[in-house]
Amino acid sequence: MNVFRLGLFLLITTVVSAQVPLQPLNAAVLRGSKARFNCSTTQPPSVMTWTVNGRLVITILEASGVLNSTDRFSATNFTTPGDYRWELVISNVQRDDAGEVTCQVLGGAPRIATLSVQERGSVGIIGGNQTKTEGAQTEFQCRAVGWFPEPSVSWSVNGVAYSCNTSSVTQGNLFNSNCTLAVTAVKNSYVQCLVKIPALSTPDSSTVFLTVEKLAKIDQTVLIAVTVAFSAAALLFLIIYGIVFFCKRRKKKSSYQEELRRARIQSQNRTPATENVRGRDNRGYRDRHDGHTNGVWHTNHSNKHQMPDGFFDGHRNHTHMTTV
Ligand SMILES: *[C@@H]1O[C@H](CO)[C@@H](O)[C@H](O)[C@H]1NC(C)=O
Ligand SMILES: *[C@@H]1O[C@H](CO)[C@@H](O)[C@H](O)[C@H]1NC(C)=O
Ligand SMILES: *[C@@H]1O[C@H](CO)[C@@H](O)[C@H](O)[C@H]1NC(C)=O
Ligand SMILES: *[C@@H]1O[C@H](CO)[C@@H](O)[C@H](O)[C@H]1NC(C)=O
Ligand SMILES: *[C@@H]1O[C@H](CO)[C@@H](O)[C@H](O)[C@H]1NC(C)=O
Ligand SMILES: *[C@@H]1O[C@H](CO)[C@@H](O)[C@H](O)[C@H]1NC(C)=O
């Protein structure tokens, strides 16, 4: 009897369970977004209840429709002939909504789905863009901060996936993850850090650029350029210097010669010139007095110490001479 009852119960439960599929059985959503679950039966349910972590949030009566609907918990009728289906919508999902979401129809076993509420944090590559010389060992560090659950971090270099050495710490109920990529600088590349959690259909990413300098080639080019420029400059300088020097020397030489020539001429004229000056002085002196004498300087000059001179200026001349 008991065995029969148990068998009947199992049969009914199986049948009912089969009739109350819950979709999806696992949901991962970002906190603040919406979570949706479908519950359907092949028999019209007189009562359908939805609970979240044991808390009754929605009651649906066949006769009167949805009860206890709030702005966070609502239900939508998707019933089609032969498929009595209701969708639970949880809006602005909170971390404490995470756990079990249960749909139960009167007379049926509860169906349980799991809700995971996740947190989207930030992703960044420390140091940003890098410039390296060819062949240099290069490290990139990606930091994913404030994620839940622990994110899966990976690298992509020019679209090629690279393994990641992740280390994570929890901060409150969030994860901070570091991931280091060590590569050899070969060519200009874009380096992307990808951070993924189930709630994200596409991973979040951060991209930086690795600029590779071909050291040898650059150096040669620079060296050649510098050498050529320097040689040209030196040559130009030499030419200019040479020209200037030549001109100066020539000028100097000519002026020197000119000076020499002038000096020679001067020295030739010097003796008579000085005598002339002296003579003129005397002459002038004489001339002044010649005016008084009305004589010709020549006469006076030749007769310097002659009477007329002495006669007019004897005492003055004498005084003058003694003072000098
Ligand atoms: C529930 O079912 C309806 C109708 O088939 C569909 O439009 C909706 O996307 C489903 N929702 C979920 C969460 O599967
Ligand atoms: C759900 O929708 C179906 C089909 O549109 C309708 O027949 C049924 O009355 C609705 N149920 C409630 C409770 O509104
Ligand atoms: C749901 O609504 C029914 C009827 O309005 C009420 O009796 C019940 O207490 C409500 N349940 C919750 C959890 O608010
Ligand atoms: C890195 O380089 C790219 C292009 O070269 C530029 O758009 C971007 O702003 C740079 N990022 C940083 C952080 O400097
Ligand atoms: C990961 O990092 C740890 C510590 O920095 C190091 O000991 C280990 O060898 C690294 N593993 C790989 C695969 O790079
Ligand atoms: C990540 O790196 C930073 C510095 O680079 C360090 O302060 C932090 O502790 C690291 N976090 C983890 C989880 O290794």
XYZ file of C-alpha atoms and ligand atoms in Angstrom:
408
model
C 0.000 0.000 0.000
C 2.690 2.424 1.090
C 4.844 1.375 -1.803
C 1.944 1.921 -4.176
C 1.312 5.383 -2.726
C 4.977 6.278 -3.030
C 4.989 5.043 -6.615
C 1.901 7.084 -7.421
C 3.418 10.157 -5.757
C 6.620 9.754 -7.737
C 4.660 9.332 -10.948
C 2.544 12.412 -10.269
C 5.591 14.421 -9.219
C 7.469 13.388 -12.339
C 4.521 14.241 -14.524
C 3.963 17.559 -12.799
C 7.667 18.333 -12.828
C 7.816 17.612 -16.492
C 4.916 19.953 -16.917
C 6.568 22.854 -15.022
C 9.783 23.616 -16.775
C 11.669 26.583 -15.483
C 13.887 28.549 -17.835
C 16.693 29.280 -17.482
C 17.953 27.101 -14.671
C 21.008 29.285 -14.247
C 21.018 32.988 -14.779
C 23.916 35.397 -14.333
C 23.086 39.064 -14.471
C 24.791 42.288 -13.544
C 23.611 43.991 -10.425
C 21.095 46.657 -11.333
C 19.943 44.933 -14.487
C 16.913 42.658 -15.046
C 16.585 38.919 -14.486
C 13.904 36.905 -16.228
C 12.593 33.379 -15.682
C 9.873 31.490 -17.490
C 7.661 28.962 -15.789
C 5.118 27.041 -17.803
C 2.636 24.172 -17.354
C 0.575 22.135 -19.722
C -2.375 22.273 -17.321
C -3.903 25.628 -16.397
C -2.428 26.409 -12.963
C -4.983 27.535 -10.420
C -2.151 29.127 -8.408
C 1.473 29.840 -9.345
C 3.878 31.266 -6.822
C 7.367 32.713 -7.276
C 9.839 32.931 -4.437
C 13.317 34.464 -4.416
C 15.589 33.006 -1.731
C 12.490 31.703 0.054
C 10.734 35.064 -0.064
C 7.335 35.039 -1.826
C 7.443 37.781 -4.408
C 4.632 36.983 -6.847
C 1.368 35.059 -6.615
C -0.587 34.420 -9.820
C -4.192 33.261 -9.615
C -5.818 31.723 -12.650
C -8.933 33.694 -11.940
C -7.649 37.128 -10.988
C -4.107 37.341 -12.365
C -0.984 38.711 -10.685
C -0.910 39.596 -6.978
C 1.807 41.246 -4.895
C 3.444 42.800 -7.919
C 5.923 45.493 -7.025
C 8.189 47.730 -9.080
C 10.998 45.214 -8.590
C 9.021 41.995 -9.111
C 6.500 41.583 -11.872
C 5.073 38.827 -14.062
C 4.051 38.719 -17.684
C 1.465 36.377 -19.181
C 2.904 34.466 -22.173
C 0.186 31.872 -22.240
C -0.505 30.254 -25.587
C -3.007 27.403 -26.182
C -1.693 24.347 -24.332
C 1.246 26.262 -22.791
C 0.442 28.182 -19.642
C 3.475 30.314 -19.282
C 4.404 33.159 -17.017
C 7.602 35.137 -16.940
C 8.983 36.531 -13.726
C 10.898 39.774 -14.159
C 13.188 40.975 -11.398
C 14.170 44.565 -12.052
C 17.156 46.390 -10.576
C 18.639 43.152 -9.345
C 20.389 43.393 -5.982
C 23.168 41.308 -4.581
C 20.817 39.684 -2.042
C 18.547 38.484 -4.860
C 21.307 36.040 -5.681
C 20.467 32.477 -4.851
C 17.404 30.373 -5.525
C 14.468 31.435 -7.654
C 11.561 29.027 -7.254
C 8.403 28.565 -9.289
C 5.662 26.362 -7.872
C 2.211 25.527 -9.120
C -0.423 24.270 -6.763
C -0.132 20.498 -6.567
C 3.281 20.480 -8.193
C 6.855 20.282 -6.959
C 8.848 23.454 -6.777
C 11.277 24.081 -9.629
C 14.439 25.824 -8.652
C 16.716 28.011 -10.717
C 19.911 29.697 -9.617
C 20.433 33.415 -9.936
C 23.916 34.855 -9.850
C 24.200 38.592 -9.375
C 27.531 39.896 -10.639
C 29.495 43.103 -10.474
C 31.192 44.798 -13.337
C 34.349 46.560 -12.277
C 37.033 48.451 -14.159
C 39.903 47.293 -16.297
C 43.130 49.156 -17.051
C 46.656 48.500 -18.206
C 49.182 50.111 -15.898
C 51.520 52.568 -17.547
C 49.558 52.835 -20.769
C 51.378 52.922 -24.082
C 54.955 51.726 -24.155
C 57.872 52.300 -26.429
C 60.586 49.670 -26.444
C 63.638 48.900 -28.454
C 63.473 45.811 -30.579
C 64.116 42.635 -28.623
C 63.530 44.236 -25.237
C 61.636 42.270 -22.651
C 58.375 44.070 -22.032
C 55.875 43.691 -19.224
C 52.290 44.769 -19.179
C 50.201 44.688 -16.065
C 46.457 44.598 -16.245
C 44.393 45.536 -13.241
C 40.780 44.523 -12.914
C 39.239 46.218 -9.922
C 35.853 45.674 -8.279
C 34.539 42.550 -9.970
C 32.300 39.736 -8.826
C 32.807 36.905 -9.160
C 36.577 36.599 -9.708
C 36.969 37.615 -13.333
C 38.720 35.684 -16.013
C 41.511 37.928 -17.293
C 43.352 37.303 -20.524
C 45.554 39.093 -23.007
C 45.319 39.573 -26.692
C 48.304 40.835 -28.667
C 47.412 41.790 -32.227
C 44.367 39.563 -31.832
C 46.361 36.548 -30.641
C 45.397 35.234 -27.201
C 48.077 35.046 -24.525
C 48.008 33.248 -21.235
C 47.692 35.210 -18.082
C 49.232 34.925 -14.663
C 46.364 36.160 -12.541
C 46.491 36.946 -8.884
C 43.372 38.101 -7.099
C 42.457 39.527 -3.756
C 39.003 40.151 -2.358
C 37.992 43.554 -1.208
C 34.706 43.280 0.613
C 32.722 40.976 -1.648
C 34.532 42.138 -4.776
C 37.633 40.886 -6.525
C 40.697 42.808 -7.607
C 42.814 40.905 -10.071
C 46.270 41.539 -11.471
C 47.561 39.922 -14.548
C 51.035 40.279 -15.980
C 52.037 39.714 -19.551
C 55.674 39.362 -20.462
C 56.505 39.631 -24.139
C 59.509 40.404 -26.246
C 59.148 43.549 -28.287
C 59.206 42.480 -31.913
C 56.906 44.796 -33.800
C 54.365 47.518 -33.186
C 51.431 45.858 -31.498
C 48.146 46.539 -29.847
C 47.933 44.881 -26.476
C 44.525 44.204 -25.097
C 43.542 43.041 -21.641
C 40.196 41.254 -21.585
C 38.136 40.810 -18.465
C 35.221 38.434 -18.506
C 32.512 37.391 -16.113
C 29.516 35.222 -17.065
C 27.080 38.147 -16.923
C 28.958 39.888 -19.739
C 28.267 38.592 -23.212
C 31.405 40.332 -24.483
C 34.405 40.932 -22.239
C 35.408 44.386 -21.111
C 38.783 45.414 -22.390
C 41.567 47.945 -22.210
C 43.973 48.509 -25.078
C 47.417 50.052 -25.200
C 50.010 50.260 -27.928
C 53.502 48.874 -27.936
C 55.784 50.851 -30.197
C 58.942 49.015 -31.153
C 61.963 51.003 -32.168
C 64.322 49.256 -34.515
C 67.391 50.426 -32.649
C 70.143 49.304 -35.062
C 68.500 50.685 -38.157
C 67.527 53.919 -36.510
C 71.027 54.328 -35.125
C 72.619 53.717 -38.507
C 70.310 56.123 -40.209
C 70.863 58.727 -37.553
C 74.591 58.108 -37.604
C 74.751 58.478 -41.358
C 72.602 61.556 -41.299
C 74.628 63.120 -38.516
C 77.922 62.228 -40.190
C 76.845 63.644 -43.514
C 75.471 66.796 -41.921
C 78.525 67.254 -39.798
C 80.910 66.685 -42.671
C 78.998 69.097 -44.840
C 78.994 71.687 -42.088
C 82.698 71.186 -41.442
C 83.506 71.449 -45.124
C 81.415 74.572 -45.487
C 83.067 76.068 -42.450
C 86.502 75.278 -43.799
C 85.678 76.808 -47.147
C 84.240 79.947 -45.575
C 87.109 80.175 -43.157
C 89.562 79.687 -45.961
C 87.968 82.386 -48.047
C 87.764 84.804 -45.154
C 91.320 84.075 -44.123
C 92.597 84.488 -47.654
C 90.751 87.751 -48.105
C 91.911 89.075 -44.753
C 95.446 88.099 -45.428
C 95.387 89.659 -48.811
C 93.874 92.811 -47.475
C 96.291 92.862 -44.597
C 99.137 92.253 -46.918
C 98.071 94.974 -49.258
C 97.415 97.384 -46.444
C 100.684 96.377 -44.923
C 102.390 97.026 -48.171
C 100.471 100.214 -48.473
C 101.585 101.157 -45.019
C 105.075 100.194 -45.824
C 104.896 102.237 -48.921
C 103.417 105.154 -47.062
C 105.940 104.773 -44.304
C 108.691 104.746 -46.836
C 107.337 107.850 -48.471
C 106.913 109.483 -45.111
C 110.382 108.650 -44.006
C 111.627 110.103 -47.228
C 109.703 113.284 -46.557
C 110.186 113.174 -42.842
C 113.428 115.103 -42.419
C 112.539 117.957 -44.691
C 109.071 117.950 -43.303
C 110.202 118.393 -39.714
C 112.625 121.038 -40.742
C 109.907 122.649 -42.670
C 107.679 122.584 -39.628
C 110.385 123.999 -37.521
C 111.221 126.445 -40.194
C 107.646 127.371 -40.624
C 107.359 127.906 -36.941
C 110.185 130.238 -37.065
C 108.828 131.579 -40.217
C 105.483 132.200 -38.619
C 107.121 133.752 -35.695
C 109.138 135.778 -38.032
C 106.211 136.478 -40.228
C 104.309 138.004 -37.392
C 107.164 140.315 -36.776
C 107.970 140.565 -40.410
C 104.706 142.361 -40.673
C 106.263 144.972 -38.499
C 109.469 144.917 -40.377
C 107.736 144.645 -43.731
C 110.545 142.393 -44.770
C 110.479 139.154 -46.764
C 110.803 136.030 -44.552
C 113.550 134.728 -46.750
C 115.623 137.708 -45.945
C 114.677 137.549 -42.340
C 115.293 133.891 -42.180
C 118.671 134.081 -43.613
C 119.377 137.012 -41.405
C 118.019 135.321 -38.337
C 120.547 136.651 -35.987
C 121.023 139.828 -37.805
C 120.407 143.176 -36.493
C 116.822 143.872 -37.468
C 115.644 140.816 -35.554
C 117.664 141.500 -32.568
C 116.694 145.059 -32.826
C 112.976 144.452 -32.579
C 112.759 141.241 -30.572
C 116.078 140.756 -28.983
C 114.966 140.995 -25.400
C 111.755 139.019 -25.983
C 113.481 136.285 -27.851
C 115.957 136.059 -25.186
C 113.358 135.831 -22.409
C 111.488 133.200 -24.334
C 114.569 131.125 -24.799
C 115.481 131.194 -21.169
C 112.045 130.065 -20.070
C 112.046 126.991 -22.336
C 9.806 33.406 -21.901
O 8.995 32.999 -22.957
C 8.632 34.041 -23.868
C 7.677 33.466 -24.881
O 8.209 32.304 -25.447
C 9.869 34.594 -24.513
O 9.526 35.673 -25.349
C 10.825 35.078 -23.410
O 12.033 35.500 -23.984
C 11.113 33.932 -22.449
N 11.951 34.479 -21.365
C 13.021 33.851 -20.926
C 13.727 34.460 -19.815
O 13.380 32.787 -21.427
C -3.053 34.847 -19.843
O -3.155 34.968 -21.253
C -4.061 34.062 -21.828
C -3.973 34.182 -23.354
O -3.893 35.542 -23.733
C -5.469 34.340 -21.312
O -6.352 33.451 -21.871
C -5.474 34.216 -19.771
O -6.712 34.608 -19.262
C -4.409 35.119 -19.157
N -4.319 34.848 -17.747
C -4.432 35.795 -16.822
C -4.380 35.364 -15.410
O -4.519 36.998 -17.141
C 0.300 39.157 -1.509
O -1.021 39.692 -1.723
C -1.979 38.996 -0.945
C -3.334 39.538 -1.354
O -3.267 40.865 -1.741
C -1.720 39.249 0.533
O -2.660 38.563 1.305
C -0.310 38.727 0.859
O -0.003 39.044 2.190
C 0.698 39.352 -0.046
N 1.993 38.736 0.211
C 3.107 39.446 0.304
C 4.350 38.658 0.539
O 3.146 40.672 0.178
C 48.072 55.227 -26.815
O 48.293 55.420 -28.190
C 47.105 55.581 -28.943
C 47.460 55.682 -30.398
O 48.804 55.699 -30.597
C 46.341 56.813 -28.479
O 45.137 56.944 -29.194
C 46.042 56.665 -27.007
O 45.427 57.836 -26.528
C 47.310 56.394 -26.223
N 46.956 56.136 -24.847
C 47.574 56.693 -23.820
C 47.108 56.318 -22.455
O 48.481 57.486 -23.984
C 53.114 33.765 -12.159
O 53.619 34.694 -11.190
C 54.300 34.067 -10.135
C 54.682 35.148 -9.164
O 54.988 36.367 -9.781
C 55.492 33.308 -10.684
O 56.145 32.679 -9.627
C 55.019 32.294 -11.687
O 56.125 31.647 -12.283
C 54.223 32.964 -12.785
N 53.676 31.960 -13.677
C 53.654 32.134 -15.001
C 53.046 31.023 -15.772
O 54.078 33.147 -15.544
C 48.321 44.335 -8.090
O 49.412 45.164 -8.297
C 49.471 46.286 -7.438
C 50.656 47.098 -7.820
O 51.116 46.816 -9.075
C 49.549 45.827 -6.009
O 49.523 46.942 -5.157
C 48.388 44.927 -5.703
O 48.517 44.410 -4.414
C 48.342 43.786 -6.683
N 47.158 43.003 -6.449
C 47.141 41.682 -6.530
C 45.860 41.020 -6.313
O 48.176 41.055 -6.760
